[in-house]
Every structure is written in C-alpha cells, then in structure tokens.
Short mmCIF file of N, CA and C in Angstrom, two decimals:
data_model
loop_
_atom_site.label_atom_id
_atom_site.label_comp_id
_atom_site.label_asym_id
_atom_site.label_seq_id
_atom_site.Cartn_x
_atom_site.Cartn_y
_atom_site.Cartn_z
N MET A 1 -52.25 33.76 -79.45
CA MET A 1 -51.44 33.66 -78.25
C MET A 1 -49.80 33.30 -78.89
N GLY A 2 -48.63 33.59 -78.13
CA GLY A 2 -47.10 33.21 -78.90
C GLY A 2 -46.79 32.15 -77.69
N VAL A 3 -47.44 31.96 -77.17
CA VAL A 3 -47.19 30.60 -76.73
C VAL A 3 -46.65 29.74 -77.81
N ARG A 4 -46.75 29.33 -78.67
CA ARG A 4 -46.01 28.48 -79.22
C ARG A 4 -44.61 28.75 -80.27
N SER A 5 -43.98 29.43 -80.03
CA SER A 5 -42.96 29.95 -80.58
C SER A 5 -41.60 29.62 -79.58
N SER A 6 -41.47 28.67 -80.82
CA SER A 6 -40.33 27.17 -80.37
C SER A 6 -39.33 27.83 -81.13
N SER A 7 -37.93 27.03 -81.46
CA SER A 7 -37.36 26.09 -82.00
C SER A 7 -37.22 24.84 -82.32
N ALA A 8 -37.49 24.52 -80.43
CA ALA A 8 -37.20 23.14 -80.50
C ALA A 8 -38.23 22.84 -81.22
N ILE A 9 -40.32 22.74 -81.27
CA ILE A 9 -40.91 22.32 -81.47
C ILE A 9 -41.34 23.27 -83.04
N ARG A 10 -40.49 22.41 -84.03
CA ARG A 10 -41.62 22.56 -85.89
C ARG A 10 -43.79 23.33 -85.84
N GLU A 11 -43.42 24.01 -85.55
CA GLU A 11 -45.00 24.18 -86.37
C GLU A 11 -45.44 24.43 -88.07
N ILE A 12 -46.77 23.67 -88.04
CA ILE A 12 -46.21 22.59 -88.76
C ILE A 12 -47.76 24.15 -90.13
N SER A 13 -46.82 24.33 -91.18
CA SER A 13 -47.82 25.39 -91.61
C SER A 13 -48.72 24.75 -93.27
N GLY A 14 -48.80 23.00 -92.92
CA GLY A 14 -49.58 22.16 -94.36
C GLY A 14 -48.93 20.97 -94.41
N SER A 15 -50.08 20.24 -95.30
CA SER A 15 -49.77 18.73 -95.13
C SER A 15 -48.96 18.18 -95.78
N GLY A 16 -48.63 19.64 -97.30
CA GLY A 16 -46.78 18.43 -97.66
C GLY A 16 -46.37 19.16 -96.79
N GLU A 17 -45.50 19.77 -95.60
CA GLU A 17 -44.74 20.09 -95.09
C GLU A 17 -45.16 18.98 -93.63
N LEU A 18 -46.15 18.57 -93.14
CA LEU A 18 -45.73 17.89 -93.11
C LEU A 18 -45.69 15.52 -92.88
N GLU A 19 -46.51 15.77 -94.72
CA GLU A 19 -45.93 14.31 -94.92
C GLU A 19 -44.15 14.95 -95.27
N ASP A 20 -43.48 15.61 -95.47
CA ASP A 20 -41.96 15.46 -96.25
C ASP A 20 -41.39 15.79 -94.72
N ILE A 21 -41.67 16.29 -93.48
CA ILE A 21 -41.24 15.86 -92.90
C ILE A 21 -41.35 14.24 -92.33
N LEU A 22 -42.50 13.88 -92.29
CA LEU A 22 -42.40 12.14 -91.82
C LEU A 22 -41.46 11.42 -92.91
N ASP A 23 -41.75 12.22 -94.38
CA ASP A 23 -40.91 11.10 -95.43
C ASP A 23 -39.55 10.56 -95.27
N THR A 24 -38.97 12.34 -94.75
CA THR A 24 -37.87 12.04 -94.50
C THR A 24 -36.74 12.47 -93.04
N GLU A 25 -37.82 12.38 -92.08
CA GLU A 25 -36.74 12.62 -90.95
C GLU A 25 -36.05 10.40 -90.13
N GLY A 26 -35.31 11.21 -90.32
CA GLY A 26 -34.11 9.33 -90.31
C GLY A 26 -34.90 9.52 -88.19
N ARG A 27 -35.34 10.32 -87.25
CA ARG A 27 -35.74 10.55 -85.47
C ARG A 27 -37.46 9.83 -86.13
N GLY A 28 -37.70 9.94 -84.34
CA GLY A 28 -39.21 9.97 -84.11
C GLY A 28 -39.92 10.81 -84.57
N VAL A 29 -41.24 10.69 -84.28
CA VAL A 29 -41.48 12.45 -84.68
C VAL A 29 -43.06 11.52 -83.61
N VAL A 30 -42.98 13.40 -83.06
CA VAL A 30 -43.65 13.73 -81.88
C VAL A 30 -44.63 14.02 -82.22
N MET A 31 -45.72 14.48 -83.03
CA MET A 31 -46.58 15.44 -83.39
C MET A 31 -48.43 15.97 -82.00
N GLU A 32 -47.88 17.54 -82.24
CA GLU A 32 -48.47 17.74 -81.00
C GLU A 32 -50.33 18.13 -82.01
N PHE A 33 -51.35 17.85 -81.24
CA PHE A 33 -52.38 18.81 -82.17
C PHE A 33 -53.09 19.25 -81.15
N TRP A 34 -53.31 20.57 -81.38
CA TRP A 34 -53.62 21.55 -80.04
C TRP A 34 -54.40 23.15 -81.11
N GLY A 35 -54.71 23.64 -79.97
CA GLY A 35 -55.46 24.71 -80.88
C GLY A 35 -55.44 25.57 -79.69
N THR A 36 -55.66 27.50 -79.70
CA THR A 36 -55.38 28.00 -78.45
C THR A 36 -56.25 28.27 -78.24
N TRP A 37 -56.81 27.65 -77.93
CA TRP A 37 -57.93 27.18 -76.81
C TRP A 37 -57.92 26.21 -75.37
N CYS A 38 -57.13 26.43 -76.61
CA CYS A 38 -57.57 24.87 -75.55
C CYS A 38 -55.84 24.76 -73.90
N ARG A 39 -57.04 24.48 -73.12
CA ARG A 39 -55.81 24.95 -71.39
C ARG A 39 -54.81 23.79 -71.55
N PRO A 40 -55.25 22.77 -71.75
CA PRO A 40 -54.82 21.87 -71.81
C PRO A 40 -53.29 22.47 -72.42
N CYS A 41 -53.37 22.58 -73.29
CA CYS A 41 -52.24 23.14 -74.19
C CYS A 41 -51.38 23.41 -74.11
N ARG A 42 -52.01 24.98 -73.67
CA ARG A 42 -50.44 26.08 -72.80
C ARG A 42 -50.02 25.09 -72.01
N VAL A 43 -50.73 24.09 -70.91
CA VAL A 43 -50.23 24.10 -69.90
C VAL A 43 -49.49 23.05 -69.74
N LEU A 44 -49.36 22.86 -71.05
CA LEU A 44 -47.85 21.44 -71.65
C LEU A 44 -47.12 21.50 -72.58
N ARG A 45 -47.56 22.68 -73.38
CA ARG A 45 -46.39 23.56 -74.02
C ARG A 45 -44.47 23.26 -73.90
N PRO A 46 -44.91 23.78 -72.18
CA PRO A 46 -43.75 24.70 -72.28
C PRO A 46 -42.86 23.17 -71.56
N HIS A 47 -43.52 22.33 -70.84
CA HIS A 47 -43.16 20.43 -71.45
C HIS A 47 -42.07 19.96 -72.10
N LEU A 48 -43.28 20.00 -73.14
CA LEU A 48 -42.61 19.30 -75.23
C LEU A 48 -42.16 20.12 -75.08
N GLU A 49 -41.57 21.49 -74.83
CA GLU A 49 -40.22 22.62 -75.17
C GLU A 49 -39.01 21.67 -74.52
N ARG A 50 -39.24 21.48 -73.18
CA ARG A 50 -38.18 21.24 -72.58
C ARG A 50 -37.59 19.97 -72.95
N LEU A 51 -38.84 18.37 -72.73
CA LEU A 51 -37.99 17.54 -73.88
C LEU A 51 -38.23 16.96 -75.25
N ALA A 52 -38.76 18.11 -76.29
CA ALA A 52 -37.90 18.31 -76.97
C ALA A 52 -36.31 18.98 -77.29
N GLY A 53 -36.16 19.64 -76.59
CA GLY A 53 -35.02 20.29 -76.23
C GLY A 53 -33.69 17.82 -75.86
N ASP A 54 -34.65 18.10 -74.81
CA ASP A 54 -33.90 16.70 -74.67
C ASP A 54 -33.45 15.36 -74.75
N HIS A 55 -34.53 15.24 -75.91
CA HIS A 55 -34.71 14.48 -77.02
C HIS A 55 -34.64 14.38 -78.44
N ALA A 56 -33.58 15.28 -78.29
CA ALA A 56 -33.14 16.42 -79.72
C ALA A 56 -32.65 15.18 -81.24
N ASP A 57 -32.20 14.16 -79.99
CA ASP A 57 -31.39 13.54 -80.85
C ASP A 57 -32.12 12.23 -81.18
N ARG A 58 -33.04 12.36 -80.93
CA ARG A 58 -33.92 10.78 -81.42
C ARG A 58 -34.89 11.08 -81.34
N TRP A 59 -35.54 12.43 -81.84
CA TRP A 59 -36.90 12.49 -82.19
C TRP A 59 -37.15 14.05 -82.21
N ARG A 60 -38.46 14.06 -83.27
CA ARG A 60 -38.83 15.37 -83.93
C ARG A 60 -39.72 15.92 -83.17
N PHE A 61 -40.14 17.13 -82.69
CA PHE A 61 -41.70 17.12 -82.04
C PHE A 61 -41.60 18.63 -83.56
N VAL A 62 -43.19 18.01 -83.55
CA VAL A 62 -43.81 18.85 -85.04
C VAL A 62 -44.75 19.87 -83.84
N ALA A 63 -45.73 20.68 -84.20
CA ALA A 63 -47.27 20.63 -83.85
C ALA A 63 -48.14 20.83 -84.31
N VAL A 64 -49.26 20.44 -84.59
CA VAL A 64 -50.38 20.78 -86.01
C VAL A 64 -51.10 21.48 -84.61
N HIS A 65 -51.66 22.48 -85.61
CA HIS A 65 -52.87 23.60 -84.98
C HIS A 65 -54.26 23.49 -85.35
N VAL A 66 -54.53 22.70 -85.16
CA VAL A 66 -56.60 22.01 -85.43
C VAL A 66 -57.05 22.95 -86.33
N ASP A 67 -57.05 24.22 -86.24
CA ASP A 67 -58.05 24.92 -86.03
C ASP A 67 -57.65 25.72 -88.13
N LYS A 68 -56.17 26.17 -88.31
CA LYS A 68 -55.81 26.21 -88.86
C LYS A 68 -55.75 25.36 -89.99
N HIS A 69 -55.55 23.93 -89.56
CA HIS A 69 -54.91 22.69 -90.29
C HIS A 69 -56.45 21.09 -89.80
N PRO A 70 -57.84 21.41 -89.78
CA PRO A 70 -58.80 20.62 -90.11
C PRO A 70 -58.87 19.45 -90.02
N ASN A 71 -58.11 19.57 -91.74
CA ASN A 71 -57.85 18.40 -92.56
C ASN A 71 -56.80 17.18 -92.44
N LEU A 72 -55.62 17.93 -91.27
CA LEU A 72 -54.73 17.20 -90.82
C LEU A 72 -55.07 16.38 -90.09
N ALA A 73 -56.01 17.06 -88.93
CA ALA A 73 -56.35 16.64 -87.45
C ALA A 73 -58.04 14.83 -87.93
N GLU A 74 -58.58 15.64 -88.92
CA GLU A 74 -59.05 13.95 -89.66
C GLU A 74 -58.34 13.17 -90.05
N THR A 75 -57.79 13.27 -90.73
CA THR A 75 -56.18 13.07 -91.36
C THR A 75 -56.24 11.74 -90.80
N TRP A 76 -55.33 12.42 -89.48
CA TRP A 76 -54.80 11.44 -88.01
C TRP A 76 -56.27 11.44 -87.08
N SER A 77 -57.29 11.66 -87.36
CA SER A 77 -58.63 10.66 -86.47
C SER A 77 -58.03 11.90 -85.36
N VAL A 78 -57.89 13.06 -84.65
CA VAL A 78 -57.26 13.07 -83.19
C VAL A 78 -59.38 13.67 -83.48
N MET A 79 -59.70 13.61 -82.19
CA MET A 79 -61.22 14.15 -81.78
C MET A 79 -61.10 14.69 -81.08
N GLY A 80 -59.42 14.65 -80.29
CA GLY A 80 -59.40 16.23 -78.74
C GLY A 80 -57.85 16.84 -78.97
N THR A 81 -57.92 17.63 -77.90
CA THR A 81 -56.80 18.49 -77.65
C THR A 81 -56.16 18.29 -76.44
N PRO A 82 -55.00 18.11 -75.85
CA PRO A 82 -54.44 17.79 -77.08
C PRO A 82 -54.01 16.58 -77.15
N THR A 83 -53.48 15.83 -78.20
CA THR A 83 -53.35 14.49 -78.31
C THR A 83 -52.05 14.35 -78.93
N LEU A 84 -51.25 14.32 -77.93
CA LEU A 84 -50.20 13.44 -79.11
C LEU A 84 -49.89 12.24 -79.77
N ILE A 85 -49.47 11.78 -81.29
CA ILE A 85 -49.17 11.12 -81.46
C ILE A 85 -47.31 10.83 -81.93
N TYR A 86 -46.86 9.30 -81.52
CA TYR A 86 -45.61 9.24 -81.64
C TYR A 86 -45.04 8.00 -82.76
N LEU A 87 -44.77 8.50 -83.60
CA LEU A 87 -43.79 7.91 -85.38
C LEU A 87 -42.41 7.57 -84.44
N HIS A 88 -42.46 5.98 -85.15
CA HIS A 88 -41.29 5.33 -84.90
C HIS A 88 -40.76 4.25 -86.45
N ASP A 89 -40.12 5.41 -86.99
CA ASP A 89 -39.88 4.13 -87.82
C ASP A 89 -41.19 4.30 -88.93
N GLY A 90 -41.78 5.88 -88.96
CA GLY A 90 -43.19 5.78 -90.65
C GLY A 90 -44.11 4.62 -89.84
N GLU A 91 -44.07 4.57 -88.55
CA GLU A 91 -45.63 3.41 -88.23
C GLU A 91 -46.01 4.69 -86.41
N GLU A 92 -47.10 4.00 -86.46
CA GLU A 92 -47.39 4.58 -85.51
C GLU A 92 -47.70 4.40 -84.22
N ARG A 93 -46.36 4.38 -83.15
CA ARG A 93 -46.37 3.11 -82.18
C ARG A 93 -47.25 3.88 -80.54
N HIS A 94 -48.05 5.05 -80.07
CA HIS A 94 -49.10 5.42 -79.07
C HIS A 94 -49.31 6.65 -79.67
N ARG A 95 -50.45 7.12 -78.45
CA ARG A 95 -50.53 7.76 -79.08
C ARG A 95 -51.16 8.28 -76.93
N THR A 96 -51.54 9.78 -77.14
CA THR A 96 -51.94 10.18 -75.77
C THR A 96 -53.47 10.99 -76.28
N SER A 97 -54.57 10.93 -75.48
CA SER A 97 -55.26 12.70 -75.83
C SER A 97 -55.91 12.74 -74.46
N GLY A 98 -55.86 14.29 -74.67
CA GLY A 98 -56.30 14.98 -73.64
C GLY A 98 -54.44 14.86 -72.37
N ALA A 99 -54.99 15.97 -71.01
CA ALA A 99 -54.02 16.22 -70.17
C ALA A 99 -52.75 15.23 -70.00
N VAL A 100 -51.46 15.40 -70.27
CA VAL A 100 -50.81 13.96 -69.77
C VAL A 100 -49.75 14.99 -68.79
N THR A 101 -48.61 13.74 -67.73
CA THR A 101 -47.74 14.69 -67.49
C THR A 101 -46.71 14.00 -67.82
N PRO A 102 -45.88 15.50 -68.05
CA PRO A 102 -45.20 15.40 -69.15
C PRO A 102 -43.72 13.44 -68.43
N SER A 103 -44.11 12.46 -67.37
CA SER A 103 -43.39 12.45 -66.99
C SER A 103 -44.14 10.98 -67.78
N MET A 104 -45.26 11.35 -68.13
CA MET A 104 -45.59 9.55 -69.08
C MET A 104 -45.12 10.02 -70.37
N ILE A 105 -44.67 11.88 -71.10
CA ILE A 105 -44.67 11.61 -71.76
C ILE A 105 -42.85 11.15 -72.19
N GLU A 106 -42.86 10.82 -71.61
CA GLU A 106 -40.61 10.25 -70.85
C GLU A 106 -40.49 9.27 -71.53
N GLU A 107 -41.63 8.49 -70.34
CA GLU A 107 -41.66 7.42 -70.66
C GLU A 107 -41.81 6.73 -71.64
N ALA A 108 -42.56 7.64 -72.24
CA ALA A 108 -42.36 7.45 -73.64
C ALA A 108 -42.08 7.63 -74.85
N LEU A 109 -41.31 8.20 -74.81
CA LEU A 109 -40.06 8.32 -75.32
C LEU A 109 -38.42 7.07 -75.85
N ASN A 110 -38.85 6.91 -74.20
CA ASN A 110 -37.63 6.09 -73.69
C ASN A 110 -38.09 5.34 -73.92
N SER A 111 -39.58 4.07 -73.80
CA SER A 111 -39.62 2.95 -74.69
C SER A 111 -39.36 2.69 -75.43
N MET A 112 -39.57 3.64 -76.42
CA MET A 112 -39.78 3.53 -77.99
C MET A 112 -37.91 3.91 -79.07
N SER A 113 -37.22 4.65 -77.82
CA SER A 113 -35.92 4.35 -78.10
C SER A 113 -35.60 3.59 -78.86
#
C-alpha cells in the first residue's frame, strides 16, 4: 500500500541503517513499528507525517515494517502495532502500543524536548 511514502518519515531498509541513524542522529528519534495490514497504523500515518514535519527541528521519525524486519521488532520487544518508541540522547524515554491520538504523541514529544 502506498501510504508509507513520505519525505518526513524515513522507511528503514535494514538493521544497519537503523543503527546508523541511532548512532549519529543529534535529535530525538521516534520509531514507528507498523504493518500494512494494521488499520490503526493506516489511521495514524497522516498524523505522524504532520507531526514529523512540525517537529523536524527536534525529532527524526523513522518507520520499521514489522513483516520485513521481524528481527528489529524482536530486538525492540515490539509485541503489537502500531508501537511508537521515543528515544532521546540514545535512551528509550517513552513507548506506546496500539491506537493513540495525535495529542498524546504531541504531548510526549513536547515533554521530552
């Protein structure tokens, strides 16, 4: 499904790419673990794209497709989709799993900036 194409959110192509981003990114990182079959993921995506653009100065958004990268889902102990993991200064600071509202995401982003 084409809903994953976005310049504001980088689709991860492998574990090495994710490690490079986490090792070099100066901003906070929001990792979205998603699946094409996940209805809440499809509903959430336009909101994440907007938030990624609105917070680009402080946050980098990346997306990990759990079916293409089950090893990354396992490494990060992801048990369901969508899961959002917020990292700041290289450490996990917050995590949500399941449907969340844009205001909940906005609050999390602002509380860690």
